[in-house]
Amino acid sequence: MAGESGKKLFVGPRFRRIRQQLGLSQTQIAEGLGISPSYVNLIERNQRPVTAQILLRLAETYDLDLRDLATADEDRFFAELNEIFSDPLFRQIDLPKQELKDLAELCPGVTHSLQRLYAAYTEARRGETMVAAQMADREQIRYEANPIERVRDLIEANRNYFPELEQAAETVRDELNVTSQELFGALADRLRERHSITTRIMPVDVMRETLRRFDRHRRQLLISELVDFQGRAFQTGLTEYGSVMDGIVARTGSLDDGARRLFRITLGNYFAAAVMMPYAAFHAAVEQLSYDVNVLAQRFNAGFEQVCHRLTTLQRPNARGVPFFLLRVDNAGNVSKRFSSGTFPFSKFGGTCPLWNVHSTFDTPDRLLKQVIELPDGSRYFSIAQMVRRPVAPHPQPQPRFALGLGCEIRHASKLIYAAGMDLDKAEGTPIGVNCRLCEREHCSQRAEPPITRTLILDENTRRASSFAFSNAREL
């Protein structure tokens, strides 16, 4: 983004976001860049440009990658706004796309607030869990009643990267100095020696429906025998560095009890994965192996899903990986996990497109599928998908199965071993939509509902391949 030395850029909101992520005041960052605090204030309000020299100084002083000023967040915010304003609620408002883009770039806080307000509206409209809190502060509407969405927002705000946990995890691995195959035993010894916690593998008839339980009174970490060896190392790694997680939670501001607990659980999972796959070693292996997920899983003694999830966290300045997105669905299409360090426009208020082959993995459980997909706006992505099994369940309980989709923008695909030999520029992309309610592609035989932006056409004399016909004119 630096460009020529005299080029001027107006990137105020992104500049402010980076300053806040660094935990610096305007005065502190002004001192580091050798400019006045008033100039920083004008930059962040887009009343003064940022020159290439200032950008380079920012990168050098704070060890940042200039891609931190890229438009990934704005693209995600625009996708959220576009989804919200496609609702029939706003059909009388002729809102140009450019205004939505301007809002996403200049006012990300407003975009986030609108997204939360719309989420509350849709929950209330469906008659689900949205309630008005009976509290002294009557203005507080409990969007926090949905802690899953709140925590997803927090993860996206941090780009699924938490440097404090990365550093703590690398410190643990350096102190242990063991191979991945020896990690579980070493972590169990560390818990016993440092924290007087005994790790025990328990029979299924004792643990019943529980895979892991920490007995604080007896100082015992109990892990079910149903958890495989990789999972045991992961579960053991959850226990340390609560103070680091406390600091991350504290700086997020006000959270209700449910969101706070879930956020801590999420951070614990992040830390455990970082202990199993420490950043520097994992990033080096990723580059060497061209993102071969199965080989990475073997090298780090981890599961396929654990490696895919870890790949979405490689956002360290000057040591970045491919910006992946990750989706996990069950065979009914329910989304139970989604992460994005790139620009893929996940829908917050609907399902996924059935034409994406992540859904086909249940028919080919032993195969890894790959696909080039194309959204209606012409953006193209490369994805791989595979079915994964969770810890086994005793008979006659059903064996849990999920499908994982891992993908990136097509421009990054050449770095992946899965795209070797493909002419990515000429590869035909499967046309998909974000979801049926927002997709305006005609003649789709997989469509589950008409787009909310078009008028449904009902003709009892004609039967089409698609269950829904709709007008070509967009409703305003």
Short mmCIF file of C-alpha atoms in Angstrom, two decimals:
data_model
loop_
_atom_site.label_atom_id
_atom_site.label_comp_id
_atom_site.label_asym_id
_atom_site.label_seq_id
_atom_site.Cartn_x
_atom_site.Cartn_y
_atom_site.Cartn_z
CA MET A 1 0.00 0.00 0.00
CA ALA A 2 2.99 2.27 0.34
CA GLY A 3 3.23 3.02 -3.37
CA GLU A 4 5.28 6.00 -4.46
CA SER A 5 6.85 8.21 -1.81
CA GLY A 6 4.49 11.09 -2.48
CA LYS A 7 1.26 9.15 -2.63
CA LYS A 8 -1.43 10.15 -0.12
CA LEU A 9 -3.96 7.75 1.29
CA PHE A 10 -7.07 8.31 3.39
CA VAL A 11 -7.31 5.22 5.63
CA GLY A 12 -8.41 6.78 8.90
CA PRO A 13 -10.74 4.05 10.26
CA ARG A 14 -8.20 1.32 9.46
CA PHE A 15 -5.40 3.37 11.05
CA ARG A 16 -7.51 3.80 14.19
CA ARG A 17 -8.30 0.07 14.29
CA ILE A 18 -4.60 -0.83 14.18
CA ARG A 19 -3.79 1.69 16.92
CA GLN A 20 -6.48 0.23 19.15
CA GLN A 21 -5.29 -3.32 18.48
CA LEU A 22 -1.80 -2.23 19.57
CA GLY A 23 -3.29 -0.80 22.77
CA LEU A 24 -1.84 2.67 22.12
CA SER A 25 -3.27 6.13 22.68
CA GLN A 26 -3.08 8.78 19.97
CA THR A 27 -0.27 10.45 21.89
CA GLN A 28 1.75 7.23 22.18
CA ILE A 29 1.50 6.31 18.50
CA ALA A 30 2.29 9.92 17.55
CA GLU A 31 5.53 9.71 19.54
CA GLY A 32 6.45 6.45 17.85
CA LEU A 33 5.83 7.85 14.37
CA GLY A 34 7.40 11.25 15.04
CA ILE A 35 4.24 13.24 14.32
CA SER A 36 1.92 15.32 16.49
CA PRO A 37 -1.09 13.86 18.33
CA SER A 38 -3.31 16.38 16.56
CA TYR A 39 -2.13 15.05 13.20
CA VAL A 40 -2.96 11.50 14.31
CA ASN A 41 -6.43 12.71 15.27
CA LEU A 42 -6.93 14.27 11.85
CA ILE A 43 -5.68 11.09 10.12
CA GLU A 44 -8.17 8.93 12.00
CA ARG A 45 -11.00 11.30 11.06
CA ASN A 46 -9.93 11.17 7.39
CA GLN A 47 -9.20 14.89 7.43
CA ARG A 48 -5.52 14.37 6.66
CA PRO A 49 -3.86 11.76 4.44
CA VAL A 50 -1.36 9.11 5.46
CA THR A 51 1.77 9.34 3.36
CA ALA A 52 3.81 6.33 2.27
CA GLN A 53 6.58 7.43 4.65
CA ILE A 54 4.23 7.27 7.63
CA LEU A 55 2.99 3.83 6.58
CA LEU A 56 6.54 2.50 6.31
CA ARG A 57 7.43 4.01 9.67
CA LEU A 58 4.32 2.39 11.17
CA ALA A 59 5.36 -1.01 9.81
CA GLU A 60 8.96 -0.69 11.01
CA THR A 61 8.20 0.76 14.47
CA TYR A 62 5.49 -1.71 15.43
CA ASP A 63 6.59 -4.74 13.35
CA LEU A 64 3.40 -4.69 11.29
CA ASP A 65 2.62 -6.04 7.88
CA LEU A 66 1.15 -3.32 5.67
CA ARG A 67 -1.57 -5.77 4.73
CA ASP A 68 -3.05 -4.88 8.13
CA LEU A 69 -4.36 -1.81 6.33
CA ALA A 70 -5.98 -3.91 3.60
CA THR A 71 -9.73 -3.98 3.10
CA ALA A 72 -10.53 -7.44 4.52
CA ASP A 73 -12.54 -6.02 7.40
CA GLU A 74 -14.33 -3.52 5.17
CA ASP A 75 -15.27 -6.30 2.74
CA ARG A 76 -16.70 -8.35 5.60
CA PHE A 77 -18.58 -5.35 7.00
CA PHE A 78 -19.97 -4.56 3.53
CA ALA A 79 -21.16 -8.16 3.12
CA GLU A 80 -22.95 -7.92 6.49
CA LEU A 81 -24.59 -4.62 5.55
CA ASN A 82 -25.62 -5.95 2.16
CA GLU A 83 -27.27 -8.94 3.83
CA ILE A 84 -29.11 -6.75 6.32
CA PHE A 85 -30.40 -4.22 3.78
CA SER A 86 -31.60 -6.98 1.44
CA ASP A 87 -34.34 -7.72 3.96
CA PRO A 88 -37.86 -6.76 2.78
CA LEU A 89 -37.99 -4.51 5.84
CA PHE A 90 -35.90 -2.03 3.82
CA ARG A 91 -37.48 -2.55 0.39
CA GLN A 92 -38.75 1.03 0.27
CA ILE A 93 -35.23 2.40 0.74
CA ASP A 94 -33.23 2.85 -2.45
CA LEU A 95 -29.78 2.55 -0.88
CA PRO A 96 -26.90 2.51 -3.39
CA LYS A 97 -24.20 -0.11 -2.86
CA GLN A 98 -21.57 2.61 -2.78
CA GLU A 99 -23.18 4.15 0.29
CA LEU A 100 -22.97 0.78 2.04
CA LYS A 101 -19.29 0.51 1.06
CA ASP A 102 -18.64 4.01 2.41
CA LEU A 103 -20.41 3.17 5.66
CA ALA A 104 -18.44 -0.06 6.05
CA GLU A 105 -15.13 1.73 5.53
CA LEU A 106 -15.74 4.96 7.43
CA CYS A 107 -17.94 3.75 10.29
CA PRO A 108 -17.16 0.11 11.20
CA GLY A 109 -18.59 0.67 14.68
CA VAL A 110 -21.93 1.70 13.20
CA THR A 111 -21.86 -1.36 10.94
CA HIS A 112 -21.27 -3.62 13.92
CA SER A 113 -24.08 -1.94 15.86
CA LEU A 114 -26.48 -2.38 12.95
CA GLN A 115 -25.56 -6.04 12.69
CA ARG A 116 -26.30 -6.60 16.39
CA LEU A 117 -29.56 -4.66 16.15
CA TYR A 118 -30.66 -6.69 13.13
CA ALA A 119 -29.72 -9.93 14.89
CA ALA A 120 -31.91 -8.89 17.81
CA TYR A 121 -34.73 -8.01 15.42
CA THR A 122 -34.60 -11.36 13.60
CA GLU A 123 -34.57 -13.29 16.89
CA ALA A 124 -37.55 -11.31 18.16
CA ARG A 125 -39.37 -11.78 14.85
CA ARG A 126 -38.92 -15.54 15.03
CA GLY A 127 -40.14 -15.52 18.61
CA GLU A 128 -36.94 -17.11 19.89
CA THR A 129 -34.74 -16.14 22.79
CA MET A 130 -34.66 -12.36 22.45
CA VAL A 131 -36.04 -10.77 25.62
CA ALA A 132 -35.89 -7.39 27.28
CA ALA A 133 -33.80 -7.64 30.44
CA GLN A 134 -35.75 -6.65 33.54
CA MET A 135 -32.97 -4.49 34.92
CA ALA A 136 -32.56 -1.03 36.34
CA ASP A 137 -30.91 -0.01 33.10
CA ARG A 138 -33.91 -0.47 30.79
CA GLU A 139 -31.90 0.60 27.73
CA GLN A 140 -29.82 -2.58 27.73
CA ILE A 141 -31.43 -5.02 25.27
CA ARG A 142 -29.96 -8.42 25.72
CA TYR A 143 -28.37 -9.30 22.43
CA GLU A 144 -25.97 -10.98 24.86
CA ALA A 145 -28.68 -13.62 25.26
CA ASN A 146 -26.98 -15.24 22.26
CA PRO A 147 -23.41 -15.73 23.54
CA ILE A 148 -22.37 -17.74 20.48
CA GLU A 149 -22.84 -14.81 18.10
CA ARG A 150 -21.26 -12.42 20.59
CA VAL A 151 -18.14 -14.56 20.86
CA ARG A 152 -17.98 -14.99 17.09
CA ASP A 153 -18.00 -11.20 16.83
CA LEU A 154 -15.10 -10.98 19.28
CA ILE A 155 -13.09 -13.55 17.33
CA GLU A 156 -13.69 -11.69 14.06
CA ALA A 157 -12.76 -8.38 15.69
CA ASN A 158 -9.39 -9.93 16.62
CA ARG A 159 -9.04 -11.62 13.21
CA ASN A 160 -8.88 -14.93 15.03
CA TYR A 161 -5.38 -14.10 16.26
CA PHE A 162 -4.38 -13.56 19.90
CA PRO A 163 -0.64 -12.76 20.20
CA GLU A 164 -0.53 -13.12 23.99
CA LEU A 165 -1.73 -16.70 23.78
CA GLU A 166 0.67 -17.44 20.93
CA GLN A 167 3.62 -16.21 22.98
CA ALA A 168 2.50 -18.12 26.06
CA ALA A 169 2.07 -21.33 24.05
CA GLU A 170 5.54 -21.03 22.50
CA THR A 171 6.98 -20.48 25.98
CA VAL A 172 5.35 -23.71 27.18
CA ARG A 173 6.74 -25.71 24.26
CA ASP A 174 10.20 -24.23 24.70
CA GLU A 175 10.16 -25.18 28.39
CA LEU A 176 8.91 -28.70 27.69
CA ASN A 177 11.29 -29.29 24.77
CA VAL A 178 9.56 -32.49 23.65
CA THR A 179 8.28 -33.92 20.38
CA SER A 180 4.62 -33.81 19.43
CA GLN A 181 4.34 -37.54 20.22
CA GLU A 182 5.63 -36.93 23.75
CA LEU A 183 3.48 -33.85 24.39
CA PHE A 184 0.60 -35.44 26.31
CA GLY A 185 2.89 -37.08 28.86
CA ALA A 186 4.96 -33.93 29.25
CA LEU A 187 1.88 -31.76 29.81
CA ALA A 188 0.51 -34.23 32.37
CA ASP A 189 3.85 -34.15 34.23
CA ARG A 190 3.86 -30.34 34.13
CA LEU A 191 0.37 -30.15 35.60
CA ARG A 192 1.36 -32.51 38.40
CA GLU A 193 4.66 -30.80 39.24
CA ARG A 194 3.60 -27.16 38.91
CA HIS A 195 -0.06 -27.21 39.86
CA SER A 196 -0.52 -30.46 41.82
CA ILE A 197 -3.08 -31.62 39.24
CA THR A 198 -3.23 -35.32 38.43
CA THR A 199 -4.32 -36.34 34.93
CA ARG A 200 -6.35 -39.54 34.70
CA ILE A 201 -7.81 -41.42 31.74
CA MET A 202 -11.20 -42.69 32.86
CA PRO A 203 -13.44 -45.49 31.53
CA VAL A 204 -16.53 -44.50 29.59
CA ASP A 205 -18.92 -45.95 32.18
CA VAL A 206 -17.51 -43.47 34.70
CA MET A 207 -17.39 -40.41 32.41
CA ARG A 208 -20.66 -41.29 30.62
CA GLU A 209 -21.53 -38.27 28.42
CA THR A 210 -18.47 -36.24 29.48
CA LEU A 211 -15.17 -36.15 27.59
CA ARG A 212 -13.26 -33.92 30.00
CA ARG A 213 -13.85 -32.72 33.54
CA PHE A 214 -11.64 -30.83 35.96
CA ASP A 215 -12.32 -31.77 39.57
CA ARG A 216 -11.09 -28.70 41.47
CA HIS A 217 -11.68 -30.22 44.88
CA ARG A 218 -9.56 -33.34 44.24
CA ARG A 219 -7.18 -31.52 41.84
CA GLN A 220 -7.77 -34.06 39.10
CA LEU A 221 -8.11 -33.66 35.35
CA LEU A 222 -10.32 -36.50 34.13
CA ILE A 223 -10.30 -37.41 30.43
CA SER A 224 -12.55 -40.03 28.87
CA GLU A 225 -10.98 -43.06 27.22
CA LEU A 226 -13.08 -42.20 24.16
CA VAL A 227 -10.81 -39.20 23.46
CA ASP A 228 -8.06 -40.17 21.01
CA PHE A 229 -4.39 -39.51 21.71
CA GLN A 230 -4.32 -36.18 19.85
CA GLY A 231 -7.40 -35.07 21.74
CA ARG A 232 -5.83 -35.97 25.07
CA ALA A 233 -2.92 -33.62 24.47
CA PHE A 234 -5.40 -30.92 23.46
CA GLN A 235 -7.55 -31.40 26.58
CA THR A 236 -4.49 -31.33 28.84
CA GLY A 237 -3.23 -28.14 27.23
CA LEU A 238 -6.41 -26.26 28.17
CA THR A 239 -5.53 -25.91 31.81
CA GLU A 240 -2.74 -23.30 32.04
CA TYR A 241 -2.41 -19.55 31.54
CA GLY A 242 -5.77 -18.47 32.88
CA SER A 243 -4.32 -15.04 33.75
CA VAL A 244 -3.48 -14.34 30.10
CA MET A 245 -7.05 -15.22 29.13
CA ASP A 246 -8.39 -13.03 31.92
CA GLY A 247 -6.54 -10.06 30.42
CA ILE A 248 -7.98 -10.67 26.96
CA VAL A 249 -11.50 -11.03 28.33
CA ALA A 250 -11.13 -7.89 30.47
CA ARG A 251 -10.21 -5.65 27.55
CA THR A 252 -13.30 -6.67 25.56
CA GLY A 253 -15.52 -4.54 27.80
CA SER A 254 -18.88 -5.54 29.22
CA LEU A 255 -19.94 -9.16 28.65
CA ASP A 256 -22.71 -11.07 30.30
CA ASP A 257 -21.88 -14.25 32.16
CA GLY A 258 -22.70 -16.62 29.30
CA ALA A 259 -20.59 -14.76 26.72
CA ARG A 260 -17.71 -14.39 29.17
CA ARG A 261 -17.63 -18.09 29.95
CA LEU A 262 -17.87 -19.07 26.29
CA PHE A 263 -15.14 -16.61 25.33
CA ARG A 264 -12.83 -18.13 27.96
CA ILE A 265 -13.60 -21.61 26.65
CA THR A 266 -12.81 -20.43 23.12
CA LEU A 267 -9.54 -18.85 24.23
CA GLY A 268 -8.64 -22.04 26.08
CA ASN A 269 -9.18 -24.05 22.91
CA TYR A 270 -7.06 -21.56 20.99
CA PHE A 271 -4.25 -21.86 23.54
CA ALA A 272 -4.34 -25.67 23.53
CA ALA A 273 -4.05 -25.75 19.74
CA ALA A 274 -1.18 -23.26 19.87
CA VAL A 275 0.64 -25.51 22.36
CA MET A 276 0.20 -28.50 20.05
CA MET A 277 1.18 -26.48 16.98
CA PRO A 278 3.43 -23.60 18.14
CA TYR A 279 3.30 -20.67 15.75
CA ALA A 280 6.86 -20.43 14.40
CA ALA A 281 7.31 -24.19 13.92
CA PHE A 282 3.84 -24.62 12.46
CA HIS A 283 4.19 -21.69 10.06
CA ALA A 284 7.54 -23.01 8.82
CA ALA A 285 6.04 -26.47 8.25
CA VAL A 286 3.05 -24.97 6.46
CA GLU A 287 5.31 -23.15 4.02
CA GLN A 288 7.50 -26.22 3.51
CA LEU A 289 4.60 -28.63 2.95
CA SER A 290 2.42 -26.29 0.87
CA TYR A 291 -0.47 -26.57 3.32
CA ASP A 292 -0.82 -30.36 3.11
CA VAL A 293 -3.31 -30.78 5.96
CA ASN A 294 -2.89 -34.54 6.42
CA VAL A 295 0.90 -34.38 6.56
CA LEU A 296 0.73 -31.44 8.98
CA ALA A 297 -1.64 -33.47 11.16
CA GLN A 298 0.84 -36.35 11.18
CA ARG A 299 3.83 -34.12 11.94
CA PHE A 300 2.17 -32.33 14.84
CA ASN A 301 0.22 -35.35 16.08
CA ALA A 302 -3.05 -33.45 15.59
CA GLY A 303 -6.41 -34.12 13.97
CA PHE A 304 -7.55 -32.92 10.56
CA GLU A 305 -10.01 -30.45 12.08
CA GLN A 306 -7.44 -29.16 14.56
CA VAL A 307 -4.99 -28.39 11.74
CA CYS A 308 -7.66 -26.71 9.60
CA HIS A 309 -8.72 -24.56 12.53
CA ARG A 310 -5.10 -23.65 13.28
CA LEU A 311 -4.56 -22.55 9.68
CA THR A 312 -7.16 -19.78 10.14
CA THR A 313 -5.07 -18.22 12.95
CA LEU A 314 -1.82 -17.54 11.06
CA GLN A 315 -2.00 -13.75 11.26
CA ARG A 316 1.32 -12.87 12.94
CA PRO A 317 2.82 -9.73 11.37
CA ASN A 318 5.67 -10.61 8.98
CA ALA A 319 4.90 -14.34 9.32
CA ARG A 320 1.43 -14.66 7.87
CA GLY A 321 -0.11 -17.68 6.27
CA VAL A 322 -2.78 -17.85 3.60
CA PRO A 323 -5.93 -16.10 4.92
CA PHE A 324 -8.29 -19.07 5.12
CA PHE A 325 -11.95 -19.36 5.97
CA LEU A 326 -13.36 -22.43 7.71
CA LEU A 327 -16.85 -23.85 7.90
CA ARG A 328 -18.12 -26.90 9.80
CA VAL A 329 -21.58 -28.32 9.09
CA ASP A 330 -23.50 -31.45 9.98
CA ASN A 331 -25.37 -33.59 7.45
CA ALA A 332 -28.51 -31.48 7.97
CA GLY A 333 -26.63 -28.35 6.92
CA ASN A 334 -26.46 -26.77 10.38
CA VAL A 335 -23.39 -24.57 10.79
CA SER A 336 -21.58 -25.25 14.07
CA LYS A 337 -18.30 -23.46 13.37
CA ARG A 338 -17.18 -20.68 11.09
CA PHE A 339 -13.99 -18.65 11.03
CA SER A 340 -12.59 -16.27 8.47
CA SER A 341 -9.25 -14.49 8.31
CA GLY A 342 -10.03 -13.44 4.74
CA THR A 343 -12.97 -11.90 2.92
CA PHE A 344 -15.40 -14.78 2.44
CA PRO A 345 -18.92 -13.42 3.13
CA PHE A 346 -20.41 -15.92 5.55
CA SER A 347 -24.10 -15.43 6.16
CA LYS A 348 -25.02 -14.62 9.74
CA PHE A 349 -28.74 -15.13 9.24
CA GLY A 350 -29.07 -18.25 7.10
CA GLY A 351 -27.50 -21.49 5.96
CA THR A 352 -25.02 -22.22 3.17
CA CYS A 353 -25.31 -22.98 -0.52
CA PRO A 354 -25.97 -26.69 -1.25
CA LEU A 355 -23.88 -26.43 -4.44
CA TRP A 356 -20.73 -26.00 -2.35
CA ASN A 357 -19.25 -29.51 -2.25
CA VAL A 358 -18.61 -29.36 1.48
CA HIS A 359 -22.05 -30.98 1.71
CA SER A 360 -21.01 -33.81 -0.65
CA THR A 361 -18.35 -35.14 1.69
CA PHE A 362 -20.91 -37.25 3.57
CA ASP A 363 -21.32 -39.27 0.35
CA THR A 364 -17.54 -39.66 -0.06
CA PRO A 365 -16.31 -39.99 3.54
CA ASP A 366 -12.79 -41.15 2.66
CA ARG A 367 -12.08 -38.55 0.00
CA LEU A 368 -10.85 -34.98 0.16
CA LEU A 369 -12.80 -32.87 -2.33
CA LYS A 370 -11.58 -29.68 -3.97
CA GLN A 371 -13.56 -27.04 -5.81
CA VAL A 372 -13.37 -23.59 -7.34
CA ILE A 373 -16.46 -21.62 -6.34
CA GLU A 374 -17.74 -18.32 -7.66
CA LEU A 375 -20.12 -15.92 -5.93
CA PRO A 376 -22.67 -13.79 -7.83
CA ASP A 377 -20.39 -10.73 -7.62
CA GLY A 378 -17.69 -12.64 -9.55
CA SER A 379 -15.33 -13.22 -6.61
CA ARG A 380 -13.69 -16.66 -6.81
CA TYR A 381 -12.42 -18.96 -4.10
CA PHE A 382 -10.64 -22.29 -3.90
CA SER A 383 -11.79 -24.75 -1.24
CA ILE A 384 -11.13 -28.23 0.02
CA ALA A 385 -13.65 -30.28 1.99
CA GLN A 386 -13.59 -33.50 3.94
CA MET A 387 -15.82 -35.37 6.36
CA VAL A 388 -14.43 -35.77 9.88
CA ARG A 389 -15.51 -37.95 12.78
CA ARG A 390 -15.51 -36.73 16.35
CA PRO A 391 -14.60 -38.91 19.36
CA VAL A 392 -16.30 -42.28 19.07
CA ALA A 393 -19.57 -42.87 20.85
CA PRO A 394 -20.45 -46.15 22.57
CA HIS A 395 -23.10 -48.30 20.93
CA PRO A 396 -25.96 -47.63 20.23
CA GLN A 397 -25.33 -43.89 20.19
CA PRO A 398 -24.90 -42.35 16.70
CA GLN A 399 -21.31 -41.67 15.63
CA PRO A 400 -20.85 -37.89 15.28
CA ARG A 401 -19.93 -36.78 11.76
CA PHE A 402 -19.23 -33.32 10.40
CA ALA A 403 -18.03 -31.82 7.15
CA LEU A 404 -15.22 -29.27 7.09
CA GLY A 405 -14.74 -26.74 4.32
CA LEU A 406 -11.44 -24.84 4.19
CA GLY A 407 -10.86 -22.21 1.54
CA CYS A 408 -9.17 -19.03 0.40
CA GLU A 409 -9.37 -16.41 -2.32
CA ILE A 410 -8.34 -17.83 -5.69
CA ARG A 411 -5.26 -15.58 -5.79
CA HIS A 412 -3.75 -17.50 -2.86
CA ALA A 413 -4.58 -20.98 -4.14
CA SER A 414 -1.31 -21.47 -6.00
CA LYS A 415 0.41 -21.82 -2.61
CA LEU A 416 -1.65 -24.94 -1.82
CA ILE A 417 -0.56 -28.42 -2.81
CA TYR A 418 -4.19 -29.19 -3.63
CA ALA A 419 -4.13 -26.73 -6.54
CA ALA A 420 -0.92 -28.12 -8.07
CA GLY A 421 -1.26 -28.59 -11.81
CA MET A 422 -4.46 -26.53 -12.06
CA ASP A 423 -4.78 -23.52 -14.31
CA LEU A 424 -6.53 -21.40 -11.71
CA ASP A 425 -7.21 -18.54 -14.12
CA LYS A 426 -9.10 -20.82 -16.50
CA ALA A 427 -10.65 -23.21 -14.00
CA GLU A 428 -14.42 -23.12 -14.20
CA GLY A 429 -15.96 -22.04 -10.91
CA THR A 430 -19.12 -23.59 -9.52
CA PRO A 431 -21.66 -20.76 -9.18
CA ILE A 432 -22.86 -20.60 -5.58
CA GLY A 433 -24.60 -18.03 -3.43
CA VAL A 434 -24.09 -16.91 0.16
CA ASN A 435 -27.43 -18.58 0.90
CA CYS A 436 -30.76 -19.01 -0.92
CA ARG A 437 -32.45 -15.98 0.58
CA LEU A 438 -29.73 -13.65 -0.74
CA CYS A 439 -28.85 -15.44 -3.99
CA GLU A 440 -30.49 -14.10 -7.14
CA ARG A 441 -29.23 -16.81 -9.51
CA GLU A 442 -32.08 -18.15 -11.64
CA HIS A 443 -32.90 -21.75 -12.56
CA CYS A 444 -31.21 -23.32 -9.53
CA SER A 445 -32.75 -26.73 -8.88
CA GLN A 446 -31.27 -26.76 -5.36
CA ARG A 447 -32.97 -23.54 -4.26
CA ALA A 448 -34.73 -23.85 -0.89
CA GLU A 449 -36.44 -20.46 -0.92
CA PRO A 450 -36.78 -17.46 -3.27
CA PRO A 451 -34.50 -14.45 -2.83
CA ILE A 452 -35.96 -11.90 -0.47
CA THR A 453 -35.00 -9.13 -2.91
CA ARG A 454 -37.31 -10.41 -5.69
CA THR A 455 -41.06 -11.01 -6.08
CA LEU A 456 -42.14 -14.64 -6.09
CA ILE A 457 -44.03 -15.72 -9.24
CA LEU A 458 -46.68 -18.40 -8.76
CA ASP A 459 -47.90 -20.15 -11.93
CA GLU A 460 -50.03 -23.25 -11.46
CA ASN A 461 -49.76 -24.10 -15.17
CA THR A 462 -45.96 -24.33 -15.30
CA ARG A 463 -43.51 -26.53 -13.46
CA ARG A 464 -39.85 -25.51 -13.61
CA ALA A 465 -36.65 -27.26 -12.55
CA SER A 466 -36.42 -24.80 -9.69
CA SER A 467 -39.16 -24.87 -7.09
CA PHE A 468 -39.28 -21.09 -7.12
CA ALA A 469 -39.66 -18.58 -9.93
CA PHE A 470 -39.20 -14.90 -9.29
CA SER A 471 -39.22 -11.61 -11.12
CA ASN A 472 -36.10 -10.13 -12.66
CA ALA A 473 -36.84 -6.73 -11.17
CA ARG A 474 -35.28 -6.08 -7.79
CA GLU A 475 -37.73 -4.89 -5.16
CA LEU A 476 -37.07 -1.50 -3.65
#
